[in-house]
Amino acid sequence: MSKACAHCNTSKEKETCAAGTSPTCMRCNRLKIGSTARHSKRMIHHTSPKDVQHGDLRVSTAVSRQRAKSKDNDSHLSYSSSSPCSSSSSTPRDDEPWTPDSTEVVVISPEKLLAAPVNFQTTSDALRTVTDVEQFSAIHSPFIFGSSFIPGSQKTVYAILQLSAPVLTEGYLAFLGLMSNYQKSPVIRRSEPDMFKAAKGLQRLRSVEISNDYSAACALFLGQTMYVFDVLTAPYSSTAHSIVRSSLMSTKAWLPRLVQAPIMDTITMSPILIDTVECLVHREIPIIRLDPQRRVIVDRYLGLCATLLPHLYDICECSNTLKIQAPPVGSEAHTALHDRLDGLEQTIRRWRPQTPSGLFESYGQHAVLAMVTQANVYRLAALLILHRLRYPLGVEDGAAWKLANGIFSELSFFAKSAVNVKESSALPVVFPLTMAMFEIYGPGEDLLERLTSFTVQISCVARLQEFVKLARASRESGFGGIWFDLVDAHLRVAVPP
């Protein structure tokens, strides 16, 4: 049975469509619009969805069970009870495209997606974007090291969106519309930020009730998407960090289970990293200390830094003690605190990231280079933080400059090859680069020009330049305190990872 052609159907011209039994629409031909008739297809219902096993979690099984239990309002994350915790992250191959098992979601071709509405309005718009590799990649690539992470991230976001659509949809739609302005290639027509949907998303986040693993994962994912929205649309807002902290606090009881499932790394690792970085800058204590896991974590945004996070948490504890009430010089408490700082410095100097076997084969050399670069500069930034906790500006500057130059050197090596920059998607080094720019003028500014393809990260660094200039000016005018004091008084911009 013939229907209106694709163009007439989209433009609400079904009644005047002249497709008839012809393979093309005469009306569209006359208007020089290429279009073909649409034919009805019988929907095929699958009797049982195929399990897509990913670590300890079977995504499609969880979705199916959730739908079966939704009538009784009883949902729960489905773990495999017979499988032990994986020793390494389960990594999808680049040649393993993913589409959902559900027949309720229609996977639309890229050509039709290009003609989609400018604004993301409905759950169907969100699901359509998630289920299309090209669109999903265009939206999420600033937060994903490389294409090898795309299939796993798709599966996770799809499952969370399916199970938590009433809570997640509005905030995620606001995120999708905003990120269409940061895509490397024009896959999706650009959209103005939808402040109304973002406000609804924040309202949902404040009122969400966490009763199971999936609702916890939903809150974590919504928290990080709202964090990104706030950072990019309200750069001088002081609420961005509180958004992530709120989601972590409300889900703290569920996180020990979630971090054991590799499929949930997409949801769990980013907010933990964001909170830890902001706490390093503001001398606060993070909500979560990511203790060592029985598996090697390689994350789409945290990269290879999972085993560094516990040490960063410990730095935050020491820093917070110095901020609230520094023990008197010469006291036992003062000696114990500085002994702990010395121990942390030695531990971090020796730290090297854990890597699974077959790292290059699983993720590709460009993504691995980006992740190794991130790990190296975070290690140096942690040492720089420790140094400046001990010594104010103007004291022992030589050691600080050596660490800052090490950060610049690592990033310059990465930026030397235009191919590396082009083929890598994300480079979460805003925090280390900003720390180094506090110390030395020049190399950081040059790097901003060489790394402009990482639009989200570099725009965040650029917004921090006002504070960097203030710190430099304070030093030149004789300020003799630690630069953390300047943070407390003058920093009004988020410091993303």
XYZ file of C-alpha atoms in Angstrom:
497
model
C 0.000 0.000 0.000
C 1.447 3.395 -1.029
C 1.711 6.311 1.325
C 2.615 9.939 0.871
C 6.244 10.326 -0.178
C 8.890 11.068 2.429
C 9.031 14.822 1.759
C 5.259 15.355 1.609
C 4.809 13.325 4.767
C 7.405 15.445 6.635
C 5.992 18.753 5.341
C 2.373 17.780 6.157
C 1.362 17.662 2.469
C -0.074 14.163 2.516
C -3.338 15.180 0.854
C -1.629 16.819 -2.131
C 1.047 14.190 -2.599
C 1.138 12.865 -6.170
C 3.127 9.717 -5.536
C 0.235 7.330 -6.110
C 1.556 4.095 -7.458
C 4.552 5.815 -9.040
C 7.967 5.233 -7.463
C 8.470 9.006 -7.323
C 6.238 11.940 -6.439
C 5.387 14.069 -9.488
C 4.727 17.094 -7.276
C 8.202 16.846 -5.743
C 9.746 16.269 -9.197
C 8.080 19.446 -10.455
C 9.488 21.341 -7.448
C 12.885 19.699 -8.038
C 12.772 17.909 -4.680
C 14.108 14.383 -4.719
C 11.656 12.154 -2.890
C 10.294 8.644 -3.113
C 7.075 6.989 -2.135
C 6.835 5.400 1.279
C 5.397 1.910 1.542
C 3.850 0.324 4.560
C 5.872 -2.456 6.122
C 4.573 -5.135 8.403
C 6.122 -4.778 11.836
C 8.083 -7.797 12.940
C 7.845 -8.614 16.622
C 10.712 -10.515 18.183
C 9.676 -13.137 20.662
C 12.695 -12.564 22.919
C 15.319 -9.859 22.810
C 18.888 -10.954 22.323
C 21.130 -10.437 25.327
C 24.008 -8.050 24.778
C 26.404 -9.040 27.532
C 28.756 -6.307 28.703
C 30.740 -7.170 31.812
C 28.350 -8.072 34.606
C 25.284 -6.479 33.025
C 23.021 -7.608 30.214
C 21.482 -4.406 28.906
C 18.623 -5.701 26.797
C 17.662 -8.222 29.465
C 17.504 -5.414 31.995
C 15.292 -3.373 29.662
C 12.968 -6.313 29.030
C 12.680 -7.186 32.697
C 12.106 -3.573 33.601
C 9.198 -3.330 31.175
C 7.737 -6.563 32.561
C 7.976 -5.253 36.110
C 6.849 -1.694 35.400
C 3.227 -2.631 36.031
C 4.169 -3.574 39.580
C 6.474 -0.549 39.977
C 9.337 -2.891 40.794
C 12.494 -2.188 38.809
C 16.055 -3.257 39.480
C 19.352 -3.429 37.692
C 19.911 -6.985 36.373
C 23.318 -8.426 37.136
C 24.553 -11.829 36.101
C 24.717 -13.832 39.306
C 26.966 -16.496 37.852
C 29.620 -14.253 36.299
C 32.478 -13.071 38.506
C 33.630 -9.473 38.328
C 35.533 -8.955 35.093
C 39.280 -8.438 35.318
C 39.207 -5.734 32.657
C 36.757 -3.473 30.945
C 34.729 -5.183 28.238
C 35.496 -3.204 25.104
C 33.303 -3.186 21.999
C 35.192 -3.313 18.718
C 34.942 -0.492 16.186
C 33.335 -2.881 13.706
C 30.510 -3.860 16.062
C 27.672 -1.416 15.310
C 24.869 -1.444 17.824
C 21.145 -1.036 17.444
C 18.544 -1.634 20.151
C 16.632 -4.893 20.224
C 13.347 -3.105 20.889
C 11.029 -2.848 17.890
C 9.500 0.251 19.426
C 12.481 2.340 18.315
C 12.832 3.111 14.610
C 16.404 3.551 13.427
C 16.279 6.306 10.816
C 18.852 6.805 8.094
C 21.319 9.724 8.401
C 19.747 11.425 5.386
C 16.388 11.677 7.177
C 18.061 12.620 10.449
C 19.639 15.612 8.719
C 16.118 16.824 7.971
C 15.012 16.398 11.588
C 13.570 19.364 13.490
C 16.107 21.893 14.757
C 14.898 21.555 18.337
C 14.907 18.320 20.320
C 11.392 18.100 21.725
C 10.305 14.557 22.552
C 11.525 11.261 23.946
C 11.401 9.904 20.396
C 13.848 12.627 19.325
C 16.195 11.573 22.110
C 15.925 7.848 21.325
C 16.388 8.506 17.609
C 19.613 10.375 18.344
C 20.932 7.718 20.724
C 20.263 4.868 18.290
C 22.056 6.504 15.369
C 25.833 6.074 15.563
C 26.629 9.216 13.577
C 24.324 11.467 15.570
C 25.304 9.960 18.919
C 28.971 10.418 18.053
C 28.465 14.028 16.955
C 26.774 14.911 20.251
C 28.905 12.907 22.689
C 32.351 12.996 21.037
C 33.634 15.917 23.205
C 33.317 13.549 26.163
C 34.565 10.328 24.546
C 38.226 9.563 23.817
C 37.554 7.660 20.606
C 35.134 5.682 18.492
C 35.849 2.429 20.356
C 33.859 3.799 23.315
C 30.792 4.673 21.228
C 28.957 1.282 21.162
C 29.207 0.753 24.918
C 28.149 4.334 25.650
C 25.182 3.970 23.307
C 23.998 0.831 25.071
C 24.210 2.439 28.476
C 22.503 5.714 27.565
C 19.777 3.856 25.669
C 19.043 1.585 28.651
C 18.931 4.507 31.100
C 16.744 6.568 28.784
C 14.325 3.685 28.224
C 13.989 2.912 31.916
C 13.940 6.487 33.236
C 12.454 8.568 30.419
C 10.059 10.643 32.596
C 12.949 11.777 34.796
C 15.749 12.023 32.265
C 14.188 13.161 28.988
C 13.876 16.936 29.469
C 17.384 17.419 30.795
C 18.881 15.126 28.168
C 17.006 16.924 25.373
C 18.416 20.240 26.619
C 21.892 18.666 26.561
C 21.384 17.309 23.022
C 20.264 20.686 21.690
C 23.187 22.481 23.306
C 25.824 19.997 22.134
C 24.614 20.230 18.524
C 26.560 23.525 18.531
C 29.814 21.763 19.438
C 29.855 18.970 16.849
C 32.986 18.697 14.717
C 31.018 18.053 11.529
C 27.506 19.323 10.700
C 25.636 16.069 11.265
C 22.785 17.778 13.126
C 21.319 21.192 12.511
C 22.340 23.543 15.290
C 19.916 24.493 18.011
C 19.578 27.306 20.522
C 19.940 26.254 24.180
C 16.563 25.251 25.584
C 16.614 26.942 28.981
C 13.092 25.783 29.828
C 13.928 22.093 29.368
C 17.158 22.561 31.296
C 15.235 24.101 34.186
C 12.820 21.154 34.116
C 15.785 18.791 34.102
C 17.234 20.434 37.214
C 13.839 20.267 38.883
C 13.641 16.537 38.107
C 17.124 16.033 39.533
C 16.183 17.740 42.795
C 13.019 15.703 43.227
C 14.112 12.275 41.949
C 13.648 9.420 44.410
C 16.459 6.875 44.345
C 15.030 3.434 45.009
C 17.183 1.122 42.878
C 20.344 0.920 40.786
C 18.803 2.230 37.587
C 17.225 5.279 39.226
C 20.641 5.974 40.768
C 22.287 5.677 37.348
C 19.631 7.988 35.914
C 20.366 10.642 38.562
C 24.122 10.378 37.922
C 23.675 10.753 34.172
C 21.222 13.634 34.540
C 23.592 15.344 36.966
C 26.514 15.324 34.536
C 24.430 16.460 31.558
C 23.042 19.356 33.622
C 26.590 20.174 34.769
C 27.718 20.454 31.139
C 24.700 22.600 30.278
C 25.402 24.970 33.177
C 29.130 25.257 32.408
C 28.560 26.057 28.740
C 25.560 28.386 29.047
C 26.246 30.148 32.365
C 30.041 30.358 32.666
C 29.937 32.712 35.642
C 27.424 30.648 37.570
C 28.520 29.063 40.846
C 25.977 26.231 40.646
C 27.697 23.804 38.245
C 29.681 21.908 40.870
C 26.707 21.741 43.240
C 24.686 19.988 40.514
C 27.178 17.120 40.312
C 27.622 16.958 44.084
C 23.866 16.732 44.543
C 23.614 13.759 42.178
C 26.549 12.023 43.868
C 25.178 12.576 47.357
C 21.773 11.183 46.451
C 23.297 8.070 44.855
C 26.196 7.460 47.245
C 24.676 4.288 48.690
C 24.306 2.733 45.212
C 27.684 3.717 43.771
C 29.692 0.799 45.275
C 27.527 -1.592 43.229
C 27.423 0.534 40.101
C 31.204 0.986 39.860
C 31.608 -2.810 39.762
C 29.738 -3.022 36.438
C 31.889 -2.022 33.429
C 28.766 -1.091 31.423
C 28.067 1.625 34.015
C 31.471 3.322 33.681
C 29.891 5.717 31.177
C 27.549 6.871 33.946
C 29.670 6.679 37.097
C 33.217 7.779 36.304
C 32.655 11.276 34.918
C 30.784 12.757 37.920
C 33.368 11.297 40.327
C 36.166 12.903 38.283
C 34.324 16.240 38.015
C 33.704 16.404 41.758
C 37.293 15.444 42.611
C 38.768 18.106 40.333
C 36.498 20.868 41.643
C 37.342 19.831 45.211
C 41.078 19.987 44.484
C 40.657 23.569 43.315
C 38.340 24.683 46.152
C 39.960 22.615 48.969
C 36.815 20.623 49.635
C 36.339 16.885 50.206
C 34.831 14.855 47.325
C 31.647 12.884 47.877
C 33.178 9.590 46.699
C 36.597 8.020 47.116
C 36.964 5.597 44.221
C 38.767 2.737 45.919
C 40.857 0.303 43.832
C 38.763 -2.132 41.808
C 39.392 -5.768 40.894
C 39.368 -4.830 37.225
C 41.312 -2.431 35.046
C 39.109 0.586 34.297
C 39.495 2.271 30.925
C 36.826 4.936 30.702
C 35.555 7.106 27.845
C 36.336 10.320 29.864
C 38.399 9.295 32.920
C 40.723 7.369 30.628
C 43.441 5.530 32.577
C 43.253 7.695 35.703
C 41.001 5.515 37.880
C 43.840 4.411 40.179
C 44.996 8.030 40.583
C 41.619 9.206 41.907
C 42.060 7.792 45.464
C 45.303 9.764 45.812
C 43.596 12.930 44.569
C 40.891 12.352 47.188
C 43.569 12.112 49.890
C 45.099 15.396 48.706
C 41.667 16.992 49.065
C 41.421 15.785 52.673
C 44.791 17.316 53.583
C 44.004 20.514 51.724
C 40.626 20.838 53.429
C 42.286 20.456 56.853
C 44.708 23.265 56.029
C 41.837 25.439 54.826
C 39.525 24.969 57.818
C 42.041 25.009 60.668
C 45.713 24.561 59.906
C 47.481 22.973 62.909
C 50.057 25.202 64.658
C 53.566 24.994 63.233
C 55.643 22.580 65.271
C 52.691 20.698 66.715
C 52.279 16.955 66.345
C 49.245 17.500 64.140
C 51.269 19.822 61.861
C 54.074 17.282 61.595
C 51.647 14.428 60.915
C 49.854 16.404 58.201
C 53.063 17.299 56.389
C 54.327 13.745 56.730
C 51.143 12.661 54.992
C 51.715 15.240 52.223
C 55.258 13.909 51.800
C 53.941 10.356 51.573
C 51.344 11.352 48.974
C 54.027 13.079 46.917
C 56.194 9.965 46.866
C 53.210 7.770 45.994
C 52.124 10.008 43.108
C 55.679 10.325 41.776
C 55.765 6.524 41.520
C 52.234 6.223 40.159
C 51.718 4.863 36.670
C 48.324 3.977 35.144
C 47.162 0.381 34.959
C 46.644 -0.821 31.405
C 44.880 -3.969 30.193
C 46.427 -6.286 27.635
C 45.663 -5.404 24.036
C 45.172 -1.714 24.828
C 46.097 -0.424 21.351
C 44.127 -3.143 19.585
C 41.017 -2.362 21.652
C 41.049 1.428 21.573
C 43.354 2.569 18.758
C 46.629 4.455 18.972
C 45.110 7.959 18.890
C 42.724 7.333 21.782
C 45.509 5.627 23.750
C 47.860 8.560 23.163
C 45.177 10.966 24.390
C 44.502 8.843 27.498
C 48.208 8.469 28.308
C 48.661 12.229 27.884
C 45.762 12.865 30.257
C 47.213 10.469 32.853
C 50.659 12.065 32.688
C 49.444 15.658 33.026
C 47.075 14.764 35.881
C 49.960 13.182 37.750
C 52.033 16.358 37.278
C 49.082 18.573 38.266
C 48.635 16.574 41.478
C 52.312 17.144 42.322
C 51.909 20.851 41.553
C 48.923 21.045 43.904
C 50.958 19.386 46.667
C 53.820 21.811 46.084
C 51.581 24.875 46.323
C 49.950 23.577 49.495
C 53.400 23.799 51.085
C 54.820 26.891 49.419
C 53.121 30.224 48.650
C 53.634 32.110 45.391
C 57.164 33.466 45.216
C 58.640 30.632 47.296
C 60.263 27.578 45.687
C 58.968 28.766 42.319
C 61.628 26.799 40.431
C 60.145 23.435 41.392
C 56.648 24.650 40.470
C 57.844 25.907 37.082
C 59.479 22.529 36.376
C 56.184 20.755 36.976
C 54.271 23.315 34.885
C 56.735 22.920 32.001
C 56.274 19.156 32.253
C 52.525 19.624 31.704
C 53.166 21.908 28.720
C 55.679 19.427 27.295
C 53.244 16.496 27.480
C 50.468 18.488 25.795
C 52.820 19.880 23.137
C 53.965 16.371 22.258
C 50.354 15.327 21.820
C 49.545 18.405 19.717
C 52.540 18.031 17.366
C 50.719 15.663 15.035
C 47.670 17.233 13.382
C 46.413 13.691 12.726
C 46.308 12.901 16.436
C 44.350 16.042 17.192
C 41.941 15.421 14.323
C 41.229 11.779 15.118
C 40.877 12.143 18.883
C 37.495 13.222 20.181
C 38.080 14.452 23.733
C 41.003 15.791 25.720
C 39.899 16.387 29.336
C 42.940 18.391 30.514
C 41.315 21.710 31.488
C 42.394 21.342 35.119
C 46.098 20.448 34.551
C 46.519 23.044 31.811
C 45.012 25.777 34.001
C 47.254 24.803 36.941
C 50.318 25.131 34.713
C 49.184 28.483 33.313
C 49.039 29.894 36.850
C 52.805 29.425 37.005
C 54.127 30.360 33.567
C 52.934 32.745 30.867
C 53.181 31.811 27.186
C 53.197 28.059 26.491
C 49.604 27.592 27.646
C 48.328 30.351 25.394
C 50.129 28.754 22.448
C 48.556 25.384 23.244
C 45.082 26.898 23.188
C 45.598 27.766 19.537
C 46.951 24.297 18.686
C 44.158 22.386 20.426
C 41.169 24.341 19.144
C 39.543 21.211 17.664
C 38.631 20.165 21.219
C 35.996 22.860 21.301
C 34.341 22.153 24.651
C 37.540 21.716 26.642
C 39.360 24.665 25.070
C 36.376 26.986 25.496
C 36.397 26.117 29.212
C 40.122 26.898 29.487
C 39.553 30.189 27.677
C 36.879 31.174 30.194
C 39.356 30.562 33.023
C 41.864 33.008 31.565
C 40.478 35.969 33.485
C 41.291 34.250 36.769
C 44.705 33.123 35.477
C 45.546 36.733 34.641
C 44.388 37.852 38.085
C 46.645 35.274 39.767
C 49.631 36.421 37.717
C 48.914 40.068 38.469
C 48.610 39.308 42.194
C 52.018 37.640 42.158
C 53.594 40.578 40.337
C 52.098 43.024 42.832
C 53.667 41.168 45.740
C 50.939 38.755 46.869
C 52.648 36.276 49.167
C 49.905 33.775 49.952
C 48.998 30.477 48.332
C 46.960 30.692 45.147
C 44.133 28.750 46.826
C 43.397 31.975 48.726
C 42.833 33.693 45.368
C 40.456 30.866 44.406
C 38.332 31.486 47.481
C 38.140 35.210 46.811
C 37.964 35.511 43.044
C 37.244 32.273 41.114
C 33.674 32.353 39.790
C 34.057 29.887 36.919
C 33.767 26.103 36.938
C 36.997 24.148 36.488
C 36.001 21.035 34.489
C 38.366 18.056 34.169
